[in-house]
Short mmCIF file of C-alpha atoms in Angstrom, two decimals:
data_model
loop_
_atom_site.label_atom_id
_atom_site.label_comp_id
_atom_site.label_asym_id
_atom_site.label_seq_id
_atom_site.Cartn_x
_atom_site.Cartn_y
_atom_site.Cartn_z
CA MET A 1 -14.69 0.07 21.97
CA SER A 2 -16.34 3.05 20.70
CA ALA A 3 -16.90 6.84 21.11
CA VAL A 4 -19.74 8.96 22.34
CA ALA A 5 -17.79 11.98 23.49
CA ILE A 6 -14.66 12.59 21.49
CA THR A 7 -11.69 13.96 22.88
CA ALA A 8 -9.16 15.01 20.43
CA PRO A 9 -5.74 13.06 20.69
CA ASP A 10 -2.69 14.95 21.38
CA ALA A 11 -0.86 16.20 18.18
CA PRO A 12 -3.33 14.75 15.79
CA ARG A 13 -1.85 13.83 12.30
CA ARG A 14 -2.86 11.61 9.35
CA ALA A 15 -1.32 8.21 9.38
CA SER A 16 0.44 7.04 6.16
CA SER A 17 0.47 3.40 7.25
CA LEU A 18 -1.79 1.01 9.24
CA GLY A 19 1.02 0.85 11.86
CA GLU A 20 0.81 4.48 12.49
CA LEU A 21 -3.07 4.27 12.58
CA PHE A 22 -3.03 1.65 15.21
CA GLY A 23 -0.54 3.71 17.14
CA GLU A 24 -2.87 6.66 17.27
CA VAL A 25 -5.70 4.45 18.20
CA GLU A 26 -3.73 2.76 20.99
CA GLN A 27 -2.76 6.16 22.42
CA TYR A 28 -6.28 7.36 22.46
CA TYR A 29 -7.73 4.51 24.19
CA SER A 30 -4.92 3.95 26.57
CA LYS A 31 -5.56 7.53 27.75
CA LYS A 32 -9.26 6.69 28.17
CA ILE A 33 -8.66 3.71 30.57
CA LEU A 34 -6.09 5.27 32.35
CA THR A 35 -8.41 8.37 33.12
CA TYR A 36 -11.57 6.41 33.73
CA GLY A 37 -10.49 2.94 34.71
CA ALA A 38 -12.56 -0.28 34.04
CA THR A 39 -15.94 1.59 33.33
CA PRO A 40 -17.83 2.34 30.15
CA LEU A 41 -16.12 5.75 29.95
CA GLY A 42 -12.88 3.83 30.16
CA VAL A 43 -13.59 2.42 26.72
CA ASP A 44 -15.40 5.50 25.42
CA TRP A 45 -19.11 4.47 25.93
CA SER A 46 -21.40 6.85 27.66
CA CYS A 47 -23.03 4.27 30.01
CA ARG A 48 -23.55 0.54 30.71
CA PRO A 49 -27.08 0.17 29.39
CA THR A 50 -26.16 1.30 25.90
CA GLN A 51 -22.97 -0.68 26.10
CA GLU A 52 -24.93 -3.80 27.09
CA MET A 53 -27.55 -3.23 24.41
CA ARG A 54 -24.73 -3.38 21.71
CA PHE A 55 -23.51 -6.71 23.31
CA VAL A 56 -27.17 -8.11 22.86
CA GLN A 57 -27.16 -7.40 19.14
CA LEU A 58 -23.57 -8.68 18.62
CA LEU A 59 -24.20 -11.94 20.37
CA LYS A 60 -27.17 -12.75 18.13
CA VAL A 61 -24.73 -14.24 15.66
CA CYS A 62 -23.73 -16.92 18.26
CA GLU A 63 -25.56 -20.17 18.92
CA PHE A 64 -25.20 -21.28 22.60
CA ASP A 65 -26.52 -24.77 22.38
CA ALA A 66 -23.04 -26.32 22.65
CA PRO A 67 -19.64 -25.27 24.32
CA LEU A 68 -18.07 -22.70 22.05
CA LEU A 69 -15.02 -20.35 21.72
CA ILE A 70 -15.47 -16.64 21.35
CA ASN A 71 -12.91 -14.04 20.20
CA ASP A 72 -13.64 -10.54 21.48
CA ILE A 73 -11.74 -8.03 19.24
CA GLY A 74 -11.04 -4.73 20.83
CA CYS A 75 -12.01 -6.31 24.17
CA GLY A 76 -11.12 -3.28 26.42
CA TYR A 77 -11.20 -4.42 30.08
CA GLY A 78 -13.43 -7.31 29.34
CA ALA A 79 -16.89 -5.83 29.56
CA LEU A 80 -18.37 -8.35 27.25
CA LEU A 81 -17.01 -11.26 29.36
CA GLY A 82 -18.97 -9.74 32.34
CA PHE A 83 -22.12 -9.58 30.13
CA LEU A 84 -21.74 -13.22 29.01
CA SER A 85 -21.44 -14.21 32.70
CA LYS A 86 -24.69 -12.76 33.46
CA ARG A 87 -26.64 -13.71 30.31
CA HIS A 88 -25.13 -17.10 29.67
CA ARG A 89 -23.92 -18.12 33.08
CA ASN A 90 -24.69 -21.73 32.46
CA LYS A 91 -22.98 -21.90 29.16
CA THR A 92 -19.34 -23.27 28.54
CA ILE A 93 -17.53 -20.46 26.77
CA ASP A 94 -13.79 -20.29 25.97
CA TYR A 95 -13.03 -16.60 25.77
CA LEU A 96 -10.18 -14.68 24.25
CA GLY A 97 -9.93 -10.99 24.48
CA VAL A 98 -7.53 -9.01 22.32
CA ASP A 99 -6.88 -5.20 22.33
CA ILE A 100 -4.11 -3.01 20.96
CA SER A 101 -3.84 -1.14 24.28
CA ALA A 102 -1.56 -2.37 26.89
CA PRO A 103 -3.33 -0.69 29.70
CA MET A 104 -6.69 -2.13 28.54
CA ILE A 105 -5.18 -5.64 28.70
CA ALA A 106 -3.68 -5.06 32.07
CA HIS A 107 -7.16 -3.88 33.63
CA ALA A 108 -8.71 -6.88 31.96
CA GLN A 109 -6.09 -9.35 33.19
CA LYS A 110 -6.44 -7.97 36.78
CA ARG A 111 -10.13 -7.88 36.68
CA TRP A 112 -10.60 -11.64 35.40
CA LYS A 113 -7.46 -13.16 37.04
CA ASN A 114 -9.37 -15.79 38.74
CA ARG A 115 -11.71 -16.81 35.92
CA ALA A 116 -11.08 -20.05 34.17
CA GLY A 117 -11.29 -20.33 30.31
CA VAL A 118 -10.32 -16.73 29.86
CA LEU A 119 -7.15 -15.32 28.15
CA PHE A 120 -6.26 -11.71 27.15
CA GLU A 121 -3.64 -10.67 24.70
CA LYS A 122 -2.30 -7.48 23.38
CA THR A 123 -2.38 -7.65 19.64
CA ALA A 124 -3.93 -6.18 16.44
CA SER A 125 -3.92 -9.45 14.55
CA GLY A 126 -2.71 -13.00 14.60
CA TYR A 127 -5.14 -14.23 17.26
CA ARG A 128 -6.57 -17.77 17.37
CA THR A 129 -9.33 -19.35 15.41
CA ALA A 130 -12.63 -19.49 17.30
CA ASP A 131 -16.29 -20.46 16.58
CA TYR A 132 -17.29 -16.75 16.65
CA SER A 133 -15.65 -13.38 16.89
CA VAL A 134 -17.26 -10.11 17.92
CA ALA A 135 -16.31 -6.57 17.67
CA SER A 136 -18.01 -3.62 19.50
CA GLY A 137 -17.42 -0.19 18.22
CA ILE A 138 -13.72 -0.62 17.07
CA PHE A 139 -14.55 1.07 13.63
CA ASN A 140 -16.24 4.10 15.08
CA VAL A 141 -13.38 6.55 16.08
CA LYS A 142 -11.16 7.29 13.14
CA LEU A 143 -9.57 10.34 14.93
CA SER A 144 -7.26 12.18 12.33
CA GLN A 145 -7.18 9.38 9.77
CA SER A 146 -8.39 9.63 6.25
CA VAL A 147 -11.35 7.68 5.19
CA ALA A 148 -9.32 5.75 2.75
CA THR A 149 -6.82 4.64 5.32
CA TRP A 150 -9.57 3.86 7.85
CA GLU A 151 -11.40 1.65 5.37
CA ARG A 152 -8.22 -0.09 4.49
CA MET A 153 -7.94 -0.96 8.23
CA ILE A 154 -11.57 -2.16 8.44
CA GLU A 155 -11.12 -4.34 5.28
CA GLN A 156 -8.06 -6.03 6.91
CA THR A 157 -9.96 -6.58 10.11
CA LEU A 158 -13.03 -7.97 8.56
CA ARG A 159 -10.75 -10.42 6.44
CA GLU A 160 -9.07 -11.72 9.50
CA MET A 161 -12.28 -11.90 11.56
CA HIS A 162 -13.75 -14.01 8.75
CA ALA A 163 -10.72 -16.22 8.51
CA LYS A 164 -10.46 -16.70 12.21
CA SER A 165 -14.19 -17.54 12.81
CA ARG A 166 -15.37 -21.06 12.07
CA ARG A 167 -19.02 -20.16 12.26
CA GLY A 168 -19.33 -16.34 12.00
CA PHE A 169 -18.66 -12.95 13.25
CA SER A 170 -20.39 -9.69 14.31
CA ILE A 171 -19.56 -6.04 14.19
CA ASN A 172 -21.36 -2.63 14.39
CA PHE A 173 -20.99 0.68 12.80
CA LEU A 174 -22.30 4.18 13.26
CA ALA A 175 -25.12 5.00 10.78
CA PRO A 176 -24.92 8.35 8.82
CA ASN A 177 -26.28 11.28 10.67
CA THR A 178 -29.90 12.52 10.17
CA ALA A 179 -30.41 15.99 8.80
CA GLY A 180 -29.52 18.85 11.12
CA VAL A 181 -27.20 16.79 13.32
CA PRO A 182 -23.64 18.29 13.43
CA LEU A 183 -20.93 16.22 11.79
CA ILE A 184 -18.01 15.12 14.08
CA GLN A 185 -15.11 14.59 11.80
CA GLU A 186 -13.31 12.08 14.03
CA LEU A 187 -16.17 9.75 13.85
CA TYR A 188 -16.65 7.19 11.01
CA ARG A 189 -20.21 6.91 9.89
CA VAL A 190 -21.18 4.81 6.80
CA PRO A 191 -24.33 3.49 5.31
CA PRO A 192 -25.17 -0.24 5.95
CA ALA A 193 -24.97 -1.13 2.31
CA ILE A 194 -21.18 -0.54 1.96
CA TRP A 195 -20.02 -3.15 4.58
CA PHE A 196 -23.12 -5.39 4.21
CA GLY A 197 -22.04 -5.74 0.44
CA TYR A 198 -18.31 -6.26 1.31
CA CYS A 199 -19.13 -9.16 3.66
CA GLU A 200 -21.64 -10.66 1.29
CA GLN A 201 -19.68 -10.32 -1.89
CA THR A 202 -15.90 -10.21 -1.07
CA LEU A 203 -16.08 -12.60 1.85
CA ASP A 204 -18.84 -14.59 0.34
CA ALA A 205 -20.74 -14.77 3.47
CA ASP A 206 -24.43 -14.69 4.62
CA VAL A 207 -25.17 -11.32 6.30
CA GLU A 208 -27.99 -10.18 8.43
CA LEU A 209 -28.58 -6.38 9.31
CA ILE A 210 -29.86 -5.40 12.75
CA ALA A 211 -30.92 -1.77 13.12
CA ASN A 212 -33.71 0.25 14.92
CA TYR A 213 -32.50 -0.64 18.46
CA GLY A 214 -32.59 2.95 19.69
CA MET A 215 -29.18 4.32 18.54
CA ARG A 216 -27.78 5.76 15.28
CA GLU A 217 -25.91 2.65 14.48
CA TYR A 218 -26.35 -0.88 13.22
CA THR A 219 -24.96 -4.44 13.64
CA LEU A 220 -24.00 -6.87 10.95
CA LEU A 221 -24.18 -10.61 11.74
CA VAL A 222 -21.88 -12.52 9.33
CA ARG A 223 -22.17 -16.14 8.96
CA LYS A 224 -20.10 -18.63 7.02
CA LYS A 225 -22.37 -20.07 4.41
CA SER A 226 -21.37 -23.65 5.44
CA ALA A 227 -22.51 -22.73 9.10
CA ALA A 228 -25.67 -21.12 8.07
CA SER A 229 -26.75 -23.83 5.89
CA GLY A 230 -25.78 -26.61 8.54
#
């Protein structure tokens, strides 16, 4: 999930814990899906083409030469699953989508109730181990949170994605604004070097940066060194 047009949450305030942070984010996205339904606007994207362009970048971490398990972190209503069904329809994929919003999970379960090999869970952590994990836009909208608290959440999320991904994971971030572009305080923008370095040094992974695909953002493909060398 991610934001293009920010709507301020009701009674914004700074969280003193990650539990409060997740509560604020859950409230924000639950309101989106209840307002717009299972559409790109329902997960705070502006349109389907840009939503799917991000999926293209994120899935570059995956090798589809054999059956695989994928975790979709911040899955929303399961848009990535729909994209996989089109782009990799002949591949065997065991899919798990997790999200902190109960209405998101309810929409996803209803949308994909007749699909085999698919599971959706409401959780912020504690999900299964898979071959790959992907997360689209979950770090972009910090709302009223301080940068320090938001980055603590990012570190925790990256550590878990790394631990729960046998081969690798992928994430995206908003790039810093160019000169003259108004700053939106609720958005988290960061230079690539910060989280590229964290994944490479702290997580001891091989990292690939993908940028220049038409939006002010970038994608990091993070591979386990054993998987990359194999």
